[in-house]
Coordinates of C-alpha atoms and ligand atoms in Angstrom, one line a residue:
X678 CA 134.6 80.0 -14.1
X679 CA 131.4 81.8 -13.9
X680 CA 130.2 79.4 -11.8
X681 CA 133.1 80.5 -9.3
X682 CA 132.3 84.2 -10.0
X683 CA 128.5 83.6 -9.3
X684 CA 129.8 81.7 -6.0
X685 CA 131.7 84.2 -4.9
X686 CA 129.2 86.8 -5.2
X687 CA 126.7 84.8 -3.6
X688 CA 128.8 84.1 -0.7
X689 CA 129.9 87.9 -0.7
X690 CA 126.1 89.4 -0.8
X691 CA 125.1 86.9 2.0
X692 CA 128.0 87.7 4.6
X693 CA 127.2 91.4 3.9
X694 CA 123.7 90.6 4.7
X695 CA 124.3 88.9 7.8
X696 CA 126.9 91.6 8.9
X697 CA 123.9 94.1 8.8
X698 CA 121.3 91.8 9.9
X699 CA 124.2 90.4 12.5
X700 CA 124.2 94.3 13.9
X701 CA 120.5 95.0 13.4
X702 CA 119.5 91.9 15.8
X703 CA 122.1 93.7 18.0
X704 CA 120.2 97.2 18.0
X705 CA 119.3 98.0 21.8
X706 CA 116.2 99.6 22.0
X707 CA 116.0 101.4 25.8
X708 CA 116.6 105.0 27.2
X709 CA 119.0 106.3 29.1
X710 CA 118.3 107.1 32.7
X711 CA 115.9 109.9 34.1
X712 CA 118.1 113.0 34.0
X713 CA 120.5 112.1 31.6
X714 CA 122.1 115.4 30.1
X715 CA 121.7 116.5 26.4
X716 CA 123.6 118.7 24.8
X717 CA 125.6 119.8 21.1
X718 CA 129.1 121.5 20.9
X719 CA 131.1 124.7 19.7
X720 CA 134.1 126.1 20.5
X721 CA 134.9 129.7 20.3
X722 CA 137.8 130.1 17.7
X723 CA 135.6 127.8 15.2
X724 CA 132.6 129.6 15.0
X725 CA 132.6 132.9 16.6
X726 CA 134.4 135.3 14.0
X727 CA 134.6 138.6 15.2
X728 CA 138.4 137.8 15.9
X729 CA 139.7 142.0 16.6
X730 CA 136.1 143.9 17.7
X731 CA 135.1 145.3 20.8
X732 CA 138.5 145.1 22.3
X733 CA 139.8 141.2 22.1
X734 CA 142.8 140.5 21.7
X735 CA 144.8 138.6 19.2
X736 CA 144.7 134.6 20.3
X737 CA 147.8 132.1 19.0
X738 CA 145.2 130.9 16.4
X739 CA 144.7 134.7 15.1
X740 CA 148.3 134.7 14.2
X741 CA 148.6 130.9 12.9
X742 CA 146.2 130.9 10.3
X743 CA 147.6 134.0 9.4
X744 CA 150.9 131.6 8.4
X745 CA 151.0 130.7 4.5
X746 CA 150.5 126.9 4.0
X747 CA 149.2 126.0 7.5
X748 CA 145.1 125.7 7.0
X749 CA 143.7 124.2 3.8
X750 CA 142.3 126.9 1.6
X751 CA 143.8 129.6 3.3
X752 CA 141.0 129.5 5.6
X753 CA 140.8 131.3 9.3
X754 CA 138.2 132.2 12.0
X755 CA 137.7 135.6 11.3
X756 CA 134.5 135.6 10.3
X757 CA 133.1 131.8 10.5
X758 CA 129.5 131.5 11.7
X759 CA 129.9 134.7 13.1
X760 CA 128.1 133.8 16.4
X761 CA 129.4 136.9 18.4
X762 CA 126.4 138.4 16.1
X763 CA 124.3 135.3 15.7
X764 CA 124.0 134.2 18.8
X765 CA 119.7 134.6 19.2
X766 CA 120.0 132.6 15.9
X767 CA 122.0 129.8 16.8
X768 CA 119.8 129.5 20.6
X769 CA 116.8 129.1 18.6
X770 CA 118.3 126.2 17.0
X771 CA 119.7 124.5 20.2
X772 CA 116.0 124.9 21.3
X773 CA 114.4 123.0 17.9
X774 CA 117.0 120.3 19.0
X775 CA 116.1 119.9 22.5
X776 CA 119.3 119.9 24.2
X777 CA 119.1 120.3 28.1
X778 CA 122.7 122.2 27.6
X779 CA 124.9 123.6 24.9
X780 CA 128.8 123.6 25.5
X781 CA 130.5 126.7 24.3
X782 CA 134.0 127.9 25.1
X783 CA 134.8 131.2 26.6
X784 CA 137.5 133.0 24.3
X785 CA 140.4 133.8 26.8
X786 CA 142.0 136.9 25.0
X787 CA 138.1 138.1 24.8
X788 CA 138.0 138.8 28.1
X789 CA 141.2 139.1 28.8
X790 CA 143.2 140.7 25.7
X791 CA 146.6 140.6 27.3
X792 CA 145.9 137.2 29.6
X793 CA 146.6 139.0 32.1
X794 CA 144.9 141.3 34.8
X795 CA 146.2 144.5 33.4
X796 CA 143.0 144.9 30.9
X797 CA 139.5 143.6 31.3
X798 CA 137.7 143.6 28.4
X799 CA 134.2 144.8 29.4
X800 CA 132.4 144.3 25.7
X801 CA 134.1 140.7 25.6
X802 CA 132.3 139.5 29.4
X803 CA 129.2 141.4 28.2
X804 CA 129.1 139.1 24.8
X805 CA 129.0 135.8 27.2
X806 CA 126.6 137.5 29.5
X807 CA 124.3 137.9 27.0
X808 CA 124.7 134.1 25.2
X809 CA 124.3 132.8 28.7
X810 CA 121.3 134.8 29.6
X811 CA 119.6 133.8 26.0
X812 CA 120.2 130.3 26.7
X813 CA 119.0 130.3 30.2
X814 CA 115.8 132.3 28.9
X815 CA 115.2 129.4 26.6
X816 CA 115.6 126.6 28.9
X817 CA 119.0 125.5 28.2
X818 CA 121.8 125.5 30.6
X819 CA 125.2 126.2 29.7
X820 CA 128.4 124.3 29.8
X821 CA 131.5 125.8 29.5
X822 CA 135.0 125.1 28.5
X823 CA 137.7 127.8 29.6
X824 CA 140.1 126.8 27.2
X825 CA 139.6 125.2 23.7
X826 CA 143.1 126.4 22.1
X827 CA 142.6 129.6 21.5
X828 CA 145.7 131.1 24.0
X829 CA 146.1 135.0 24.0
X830 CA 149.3 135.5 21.5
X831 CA 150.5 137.9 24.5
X832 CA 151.3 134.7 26.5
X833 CA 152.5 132.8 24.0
X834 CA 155.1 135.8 23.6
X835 CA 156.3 135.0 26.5
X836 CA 156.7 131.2 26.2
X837 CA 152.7 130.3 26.3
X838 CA 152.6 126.9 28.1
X839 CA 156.3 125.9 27.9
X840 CA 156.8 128.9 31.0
X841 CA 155.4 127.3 34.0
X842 CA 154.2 131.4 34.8
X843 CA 151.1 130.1 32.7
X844 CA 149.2 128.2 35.8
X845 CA 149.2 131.5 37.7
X846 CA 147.7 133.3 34.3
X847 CA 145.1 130.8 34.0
X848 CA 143.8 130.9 37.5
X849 CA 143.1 134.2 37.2
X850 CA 141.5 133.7 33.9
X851 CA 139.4 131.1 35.9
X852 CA 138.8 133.3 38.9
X853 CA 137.7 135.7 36.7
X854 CA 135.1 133.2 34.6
X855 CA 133.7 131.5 38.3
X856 CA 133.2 135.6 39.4
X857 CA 131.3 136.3 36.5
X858 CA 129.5 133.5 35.2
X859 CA 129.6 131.6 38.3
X860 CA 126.1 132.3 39.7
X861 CA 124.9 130.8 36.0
X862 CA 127.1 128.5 34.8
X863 CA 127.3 125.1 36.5
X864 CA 129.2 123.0 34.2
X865 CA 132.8 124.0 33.9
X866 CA 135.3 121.9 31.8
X867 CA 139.0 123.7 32.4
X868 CA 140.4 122.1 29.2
X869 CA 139.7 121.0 25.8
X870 CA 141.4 117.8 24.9
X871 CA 145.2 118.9 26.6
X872 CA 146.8 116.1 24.2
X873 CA 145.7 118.2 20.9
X874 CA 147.4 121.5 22.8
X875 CA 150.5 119.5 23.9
X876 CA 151.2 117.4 21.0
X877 CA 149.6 119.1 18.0
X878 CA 150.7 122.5 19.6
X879 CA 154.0 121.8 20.5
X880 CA 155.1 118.6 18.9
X881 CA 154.1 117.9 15.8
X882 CA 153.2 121.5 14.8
X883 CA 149.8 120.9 13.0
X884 CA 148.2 123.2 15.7
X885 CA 148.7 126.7 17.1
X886 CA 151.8 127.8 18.0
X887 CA 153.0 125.4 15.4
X888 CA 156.2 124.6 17.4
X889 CA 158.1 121.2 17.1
X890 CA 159.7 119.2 19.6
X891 CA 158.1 116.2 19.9
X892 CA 160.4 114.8 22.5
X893 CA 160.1 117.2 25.1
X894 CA 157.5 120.1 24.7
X895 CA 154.6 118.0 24.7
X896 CA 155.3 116.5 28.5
X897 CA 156.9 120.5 29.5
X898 CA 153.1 122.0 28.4
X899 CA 151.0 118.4 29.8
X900 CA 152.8 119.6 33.0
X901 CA 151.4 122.7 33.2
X902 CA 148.1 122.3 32.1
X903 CA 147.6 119.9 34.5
X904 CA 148.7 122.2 37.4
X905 CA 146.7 124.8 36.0
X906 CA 143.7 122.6 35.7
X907 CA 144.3 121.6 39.8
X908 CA 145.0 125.0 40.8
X909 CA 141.5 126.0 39.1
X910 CA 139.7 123.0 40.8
X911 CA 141.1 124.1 44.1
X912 CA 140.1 128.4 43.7
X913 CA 136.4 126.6 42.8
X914 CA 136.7 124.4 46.2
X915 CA 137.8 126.9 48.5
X916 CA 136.0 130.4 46.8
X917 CA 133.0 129.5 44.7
X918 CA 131.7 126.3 45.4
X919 CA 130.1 126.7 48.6
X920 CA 128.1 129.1 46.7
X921 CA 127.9 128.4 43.2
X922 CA 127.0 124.7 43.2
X923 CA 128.5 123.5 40.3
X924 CA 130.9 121.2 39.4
X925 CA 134.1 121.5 37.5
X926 CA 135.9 118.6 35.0
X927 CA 138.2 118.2 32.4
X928 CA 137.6 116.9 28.4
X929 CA 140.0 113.9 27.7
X930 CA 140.0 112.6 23.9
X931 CA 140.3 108.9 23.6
X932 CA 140.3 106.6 20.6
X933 CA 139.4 102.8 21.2
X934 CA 143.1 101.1 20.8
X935 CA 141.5 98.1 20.4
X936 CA 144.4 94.7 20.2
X937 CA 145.1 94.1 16.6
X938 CA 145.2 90.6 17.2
X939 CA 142.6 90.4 20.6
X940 CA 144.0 87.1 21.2
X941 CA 148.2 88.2 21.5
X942 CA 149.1 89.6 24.8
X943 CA 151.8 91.9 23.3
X944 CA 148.7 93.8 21.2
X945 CA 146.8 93.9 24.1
X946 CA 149.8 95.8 26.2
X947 CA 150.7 97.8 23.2
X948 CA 146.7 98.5 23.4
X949 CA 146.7 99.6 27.4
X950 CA 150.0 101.5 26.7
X951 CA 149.0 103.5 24.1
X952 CA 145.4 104.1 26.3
X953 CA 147.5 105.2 29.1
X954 CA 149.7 107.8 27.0
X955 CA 146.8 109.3 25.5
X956 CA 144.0 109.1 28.2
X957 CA 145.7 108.5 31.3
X958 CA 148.6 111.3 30.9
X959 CA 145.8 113.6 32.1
X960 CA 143.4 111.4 34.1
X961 CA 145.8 109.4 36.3
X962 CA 147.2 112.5 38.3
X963 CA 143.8 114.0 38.3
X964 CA 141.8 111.1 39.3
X965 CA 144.1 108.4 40.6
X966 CA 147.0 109.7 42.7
X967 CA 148.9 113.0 41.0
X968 CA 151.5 111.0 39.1
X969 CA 151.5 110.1 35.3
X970 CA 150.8 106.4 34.7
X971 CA 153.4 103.9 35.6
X972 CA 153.6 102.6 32.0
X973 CA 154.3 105.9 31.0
X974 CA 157.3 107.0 33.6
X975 CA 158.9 103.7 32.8
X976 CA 158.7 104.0 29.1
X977 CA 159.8 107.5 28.8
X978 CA 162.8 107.4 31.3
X979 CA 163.9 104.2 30.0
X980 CA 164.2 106.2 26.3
X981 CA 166.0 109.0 28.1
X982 CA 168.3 107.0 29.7
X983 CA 169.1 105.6 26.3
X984 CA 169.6 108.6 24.7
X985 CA 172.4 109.5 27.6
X986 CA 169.8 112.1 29.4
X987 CA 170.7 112.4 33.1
X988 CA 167.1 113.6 34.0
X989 CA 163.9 111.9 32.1
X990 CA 162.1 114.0 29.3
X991 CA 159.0 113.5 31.2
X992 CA 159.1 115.8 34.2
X993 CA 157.8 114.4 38.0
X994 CA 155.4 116.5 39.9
X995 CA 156.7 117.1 43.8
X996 CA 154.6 116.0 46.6
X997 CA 153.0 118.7 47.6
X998 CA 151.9 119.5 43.8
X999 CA 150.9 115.3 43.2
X1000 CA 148.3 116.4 46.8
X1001 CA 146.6 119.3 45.1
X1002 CA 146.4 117.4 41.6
X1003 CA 145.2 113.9 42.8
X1004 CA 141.2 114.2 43.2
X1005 CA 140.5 117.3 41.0
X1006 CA 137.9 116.3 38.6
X1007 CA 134.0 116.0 39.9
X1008 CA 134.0 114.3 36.1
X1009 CA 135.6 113.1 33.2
X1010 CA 134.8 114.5 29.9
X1011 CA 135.3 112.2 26.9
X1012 CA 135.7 112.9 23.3
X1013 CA 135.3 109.9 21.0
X1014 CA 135.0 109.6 17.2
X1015 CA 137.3 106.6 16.5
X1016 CA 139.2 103.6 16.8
X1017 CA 142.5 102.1 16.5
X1018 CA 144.4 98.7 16.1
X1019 CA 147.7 98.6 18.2
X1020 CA 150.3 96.2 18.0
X1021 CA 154.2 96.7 20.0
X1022 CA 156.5 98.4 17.4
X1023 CA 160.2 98.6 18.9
X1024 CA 161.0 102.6 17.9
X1025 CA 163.9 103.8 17.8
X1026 CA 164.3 106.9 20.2
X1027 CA 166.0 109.3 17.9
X1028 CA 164.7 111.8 16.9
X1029 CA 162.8 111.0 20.0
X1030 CA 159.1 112.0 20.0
X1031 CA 155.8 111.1 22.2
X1032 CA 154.7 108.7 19.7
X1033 CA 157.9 106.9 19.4
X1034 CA 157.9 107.0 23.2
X1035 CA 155.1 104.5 23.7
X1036 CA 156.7 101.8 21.1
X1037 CA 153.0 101.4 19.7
X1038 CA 151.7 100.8 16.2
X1039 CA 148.7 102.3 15.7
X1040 CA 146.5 101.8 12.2
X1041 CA 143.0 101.8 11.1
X1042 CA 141.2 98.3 9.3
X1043 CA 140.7 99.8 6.0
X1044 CA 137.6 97.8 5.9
X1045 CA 136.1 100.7 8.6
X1046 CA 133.9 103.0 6.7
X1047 CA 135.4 106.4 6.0
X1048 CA 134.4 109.9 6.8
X1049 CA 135.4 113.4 5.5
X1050 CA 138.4 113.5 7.8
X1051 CA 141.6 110.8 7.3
X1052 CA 141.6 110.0 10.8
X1053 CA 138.2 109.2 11.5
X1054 CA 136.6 106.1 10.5
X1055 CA 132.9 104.5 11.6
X1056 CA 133.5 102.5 14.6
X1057 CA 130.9 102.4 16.8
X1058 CA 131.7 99.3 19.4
X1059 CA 134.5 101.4 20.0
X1060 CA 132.2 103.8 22.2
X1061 CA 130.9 100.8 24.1
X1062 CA 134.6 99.5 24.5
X1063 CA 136.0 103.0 25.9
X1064 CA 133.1 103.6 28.4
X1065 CA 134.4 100.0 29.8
X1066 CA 137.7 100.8 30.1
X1067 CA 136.7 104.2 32.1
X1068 CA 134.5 102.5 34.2
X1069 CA 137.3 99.7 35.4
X1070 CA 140.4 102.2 35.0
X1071 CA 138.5 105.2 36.7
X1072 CA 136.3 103.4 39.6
X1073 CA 133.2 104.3 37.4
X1074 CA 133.7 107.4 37.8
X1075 CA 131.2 109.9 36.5
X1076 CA 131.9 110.6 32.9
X1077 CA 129.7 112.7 30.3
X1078 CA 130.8 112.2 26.4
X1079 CA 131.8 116.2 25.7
X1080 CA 132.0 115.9 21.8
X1081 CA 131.2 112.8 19.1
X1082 CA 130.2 113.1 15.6
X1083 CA 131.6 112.7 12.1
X1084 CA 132.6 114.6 9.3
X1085 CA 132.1 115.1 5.2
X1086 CA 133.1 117.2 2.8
X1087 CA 130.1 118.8 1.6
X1088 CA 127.7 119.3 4.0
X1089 CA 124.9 117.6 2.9
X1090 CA 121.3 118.5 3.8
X1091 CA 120.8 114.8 3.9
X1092 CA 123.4 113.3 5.9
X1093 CA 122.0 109.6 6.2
X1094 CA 125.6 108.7 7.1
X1095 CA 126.1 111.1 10.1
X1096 CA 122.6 109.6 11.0
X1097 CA 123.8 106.1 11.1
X1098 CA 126.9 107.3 12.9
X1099 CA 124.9 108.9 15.8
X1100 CA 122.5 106.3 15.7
X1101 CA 125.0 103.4 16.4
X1102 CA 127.2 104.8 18.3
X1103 CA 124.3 106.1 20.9
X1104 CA 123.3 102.7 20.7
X1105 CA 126.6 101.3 22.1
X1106 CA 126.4 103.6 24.7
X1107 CA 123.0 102.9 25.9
X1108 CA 124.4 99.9 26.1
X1109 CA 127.0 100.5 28.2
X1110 CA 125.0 102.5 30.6
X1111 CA 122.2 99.6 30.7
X1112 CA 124.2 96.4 30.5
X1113 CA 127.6 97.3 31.7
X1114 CA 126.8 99.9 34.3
X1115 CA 128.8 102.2 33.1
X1116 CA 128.3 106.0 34.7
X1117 CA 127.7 108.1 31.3
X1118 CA 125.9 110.9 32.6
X1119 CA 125.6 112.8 29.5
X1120 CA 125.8 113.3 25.8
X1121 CA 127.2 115.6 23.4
X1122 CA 127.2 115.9 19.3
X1123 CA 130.2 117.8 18.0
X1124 CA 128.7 120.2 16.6
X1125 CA 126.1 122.5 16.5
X1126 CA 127.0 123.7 13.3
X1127 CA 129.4 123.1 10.4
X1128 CA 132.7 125.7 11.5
X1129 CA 136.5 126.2 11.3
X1130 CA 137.8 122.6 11.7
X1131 CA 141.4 123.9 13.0
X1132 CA 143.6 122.9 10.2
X1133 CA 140.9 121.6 8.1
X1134 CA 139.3 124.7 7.4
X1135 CA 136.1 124.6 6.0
X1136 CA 137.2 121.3 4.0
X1137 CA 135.8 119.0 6.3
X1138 CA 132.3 119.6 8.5
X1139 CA 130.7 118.4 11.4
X1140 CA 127.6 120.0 11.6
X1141 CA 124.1 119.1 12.5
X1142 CA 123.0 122.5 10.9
X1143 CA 124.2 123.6 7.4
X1144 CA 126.2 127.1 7.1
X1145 CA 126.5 129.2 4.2
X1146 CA 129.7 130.8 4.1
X1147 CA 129.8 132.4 1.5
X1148 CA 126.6 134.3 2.9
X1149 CA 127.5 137.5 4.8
X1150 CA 124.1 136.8 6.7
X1151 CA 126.0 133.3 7.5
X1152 CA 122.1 131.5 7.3
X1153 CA 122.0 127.8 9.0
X1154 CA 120.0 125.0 8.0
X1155 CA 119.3 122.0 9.7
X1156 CA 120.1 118.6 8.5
X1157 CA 118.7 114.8 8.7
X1158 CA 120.7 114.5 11.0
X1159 CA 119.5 117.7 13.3
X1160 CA 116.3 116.1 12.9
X1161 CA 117.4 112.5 14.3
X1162 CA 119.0 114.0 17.3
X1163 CA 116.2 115.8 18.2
X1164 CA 114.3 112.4 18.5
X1165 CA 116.6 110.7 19.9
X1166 CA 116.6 113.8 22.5
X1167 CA 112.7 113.7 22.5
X1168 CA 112.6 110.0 23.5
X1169 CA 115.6 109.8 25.6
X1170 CA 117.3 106.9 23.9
X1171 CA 115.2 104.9 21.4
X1172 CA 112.0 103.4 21.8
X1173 CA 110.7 100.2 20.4
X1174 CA 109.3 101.3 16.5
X1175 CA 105.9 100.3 17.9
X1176 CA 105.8 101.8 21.2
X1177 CA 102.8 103.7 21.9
X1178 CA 104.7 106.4 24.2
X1179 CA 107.0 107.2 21.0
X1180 CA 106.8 110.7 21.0
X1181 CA 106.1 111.6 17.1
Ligands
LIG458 C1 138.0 117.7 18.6 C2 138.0 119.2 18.9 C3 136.9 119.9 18.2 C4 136.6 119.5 16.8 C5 136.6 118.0 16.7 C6 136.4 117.4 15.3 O1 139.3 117.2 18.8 O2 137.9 119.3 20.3 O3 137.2 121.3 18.3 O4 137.4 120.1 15.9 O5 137.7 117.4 17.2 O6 137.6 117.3 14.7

């Protein structure tokens, strides 16, 4: 018997050895090409505070968290890092790290407290004025995503992204950003991961507005985001571009559905299919030819039909709209923290819902290491894996990672995880950029700071930098893992332990 145990733990200790020796052989030492972008992440609602001063108005978050029972610890924005008064502080940090830019989002109902035209809020265009100015005077260059959730509750009053008025709204909202920002800002994303709005938003509920009707408002709000993303891309083509210079994009999550079984063609299509509902809902009009993906039309009107609809719960754009959507992204922006396993799963259509649309398992190996969040697990091949499937879905086209990083629950000074996390998964894409080919331009950590993780609240954090929030002064403090990044930044990918040229 203790023969067998002694075995067993033998054999155990040695596979786990050459599982870690097995990836350390694998380590890729290299940098990333000669003006490869650098930068770390916010987004307005998480970590600006200062939710009702100087004349904003009241976004659909505002009133959310405002709801009993919706964020964990009662939690809300309304004071968070409180960067709307601490944004020298947090510049000086982006600086110490090295980053060539820093993504922020632009708070809609800031400038605009109504959505509308009928009020411009001067104090709120000041505020970005000033963060852009700071960051240009330090070097940096900002990137900058018009909308990261935070819609003005006025237009949610009157439907929010359901009432197809909204693309007008928003290309005003846009017009007005390119007019005053324009001659700085360079880097424009329109949206923040539109499957979080549409889904979380108005499907499942776990997001602001909190509405539910997962079998029809998701596609009803895709629809008009991605008009109002192409009607944005176009006002930047025919008014600022000749001008400004810059480019404009859109930030796409996608999780690795990798095949449960690799080997089973039906895991391999559930795989595809569930790639297509999540990424390609947004990036096949915008990039390939201004319809949602073929999977996708046949799976969802085949469900309507079945449910005795005459028309098909997902909604078809008309020609003249699939013209002015196909070709409207100078980039894709990806979001990636995780991965999946997908195998078919023959769902029933009632209630129908997007999820039971695709007829997709999805699940995690519970042999992936955890993080602070449920849904995020360590799975760094993953980020190789994705930037392969852009690169032969997309034509290679350019794409720039917008946001990774990983979570815990205490926010740890000494975050050796979140360093391993960054380590390998920058390592997989260095690889992909050096031995695939694949066009990653650019690299983001989400996030500057620990902030308001939506729901979450303050339970789970992302941060390179430590905040105190329980500290009216709100003090940050960097991390390991601050530290790591900036090296990485300093060397441009990672030198050989014995180089000479390695910079510390
Ligand atoms: C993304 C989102 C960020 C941040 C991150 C970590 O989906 O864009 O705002 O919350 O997830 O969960």
């Amino acid at each position: 018997m203790s023969t067998c145990v002694c075995l067993v733990s033998l054999l155990l200790l040695l596979s786990g050895h050459e599982a870690s020796r097995r990836y350390e052989d694998d380590f890729y030492y290299g940098t990333f090409p000669d003006g490869f972008l650098w930068s770390t992440a916010t987004a307005a609602y998480q970590v600006e505070g200062a939710w009702n001063e100087d004349g904003k108005g009241p976004s659909i978050w505002d009133v959310y968290v405002r709801e009993p029972g919706k964020i964990v610890g009662g939690a809300t924005g309304d004071v968070s890092c409180d960067s709307y008064h601490n944004y020298r502080e947090d510049v000086q940090l982006l600086k110490t790290l090295g980053v060539s830019h820093y993504r922020f989002s632009i708070s809609w109902p800031r400038v605009m407290p109504y959505g509308n035209g009928t009020v411009i809020n001067q104090s709120g265009l000041d505020y970005y004025n000033r963060l852009i100015n700071e960051l240009l005077a330090n070097g940096i260059q900002p990137m900058v995503t018009m909308y990261h959730w935070d819609l003005p509750e006025a237009i949610e009053e009157d439907g929010g992204w359901l009432n197809g008025d909204i693309v007008d709204l928003f290309t005003g909202y846009a017009k007005l950003c390119f007019k005053t920002f324009g001659d700085r800002v360079k880097f424009w994303i329109t949206f923040n991961e539109p499957l979080v709005v549409a889904v979380g938003g108005y499907g499942d509920g776990g997001k602001a507005p909190g509405l539910h009707q997962p079998g029809t408002y998701p596609y009803i709000v895709a629809h008009n985001i991605i008009k109002s993303h192409a009607s944005t891309y176009r006002l930047y083509d025919e008014e600022f571009r000749a001008l400004q210079k810059g480019q404009v994009g859109i930030t796409l999550s996608m999780v690795y559905n990798q095949p449960k079984d690799p080997n089973s063609a039906a895991d391999r299509d559930a795989a595809e299919r569930a790639s297509q509902f999540e990424h390609g809902w947004f990036a096949h009009p915008i990039t390939v030819n201004g319809e949602y993906p073929d999977v996708m039309r046949s799976q969802v009107d085949m469900k309507s039909k079945e449910e005795g609809l005459t028309t098909s719960r997902l909604p078809h754009f008309t020609d003249d709209e699939k013209r002015r959507i196909n070709g409207t992204a100078d980039f894709l922006g990806l979001n990636y923290y995780t991965s999946n396993l997908a195998s078919p799963q023959a769902s029933p259509f009632n209630p129908p819902s997007y999820h039971s649309d695709q007829d997709v398992l999805l699940e995690q190996d519970p042999k992936w290491p955890k993080s602070g969040s449920s849904w995020l697990r360590y799975t760094p091949k993953g980020a190789r894996a994705v930037l392969n499937w852009l690169k032969v879905t997309y034509k290679n086209m350019p794409i720039y990672v917008t946001e990774n990083g990983v979570s815990d629950n205490n926010g740890s000074l000494h975050d050796f995880y979140r360093v391993n996390y960054y380590r390998d998964y920058l390592d997989e894409m260095l690889k992909a950029v050096r031995l695939d080919g694949c066009n990653l331009r650019g690299y983001t950590s989400w996030s500057l700071m620990d902030n308001f993780e939506w729901a979450r609240g303050y339970s789970e954090k992302f941060g390179l930098h430590y905040v105190n929030f329980s500290d009216p002064a709100r003090p940050r403090i960097p991390k390991d893992s601050a530290k790591f990044i900036a090296q990485v930044i300093a060397d441009n990918g990672f030198k050989p332990p014995n180089s000479e040229e390695h910079s510390l």
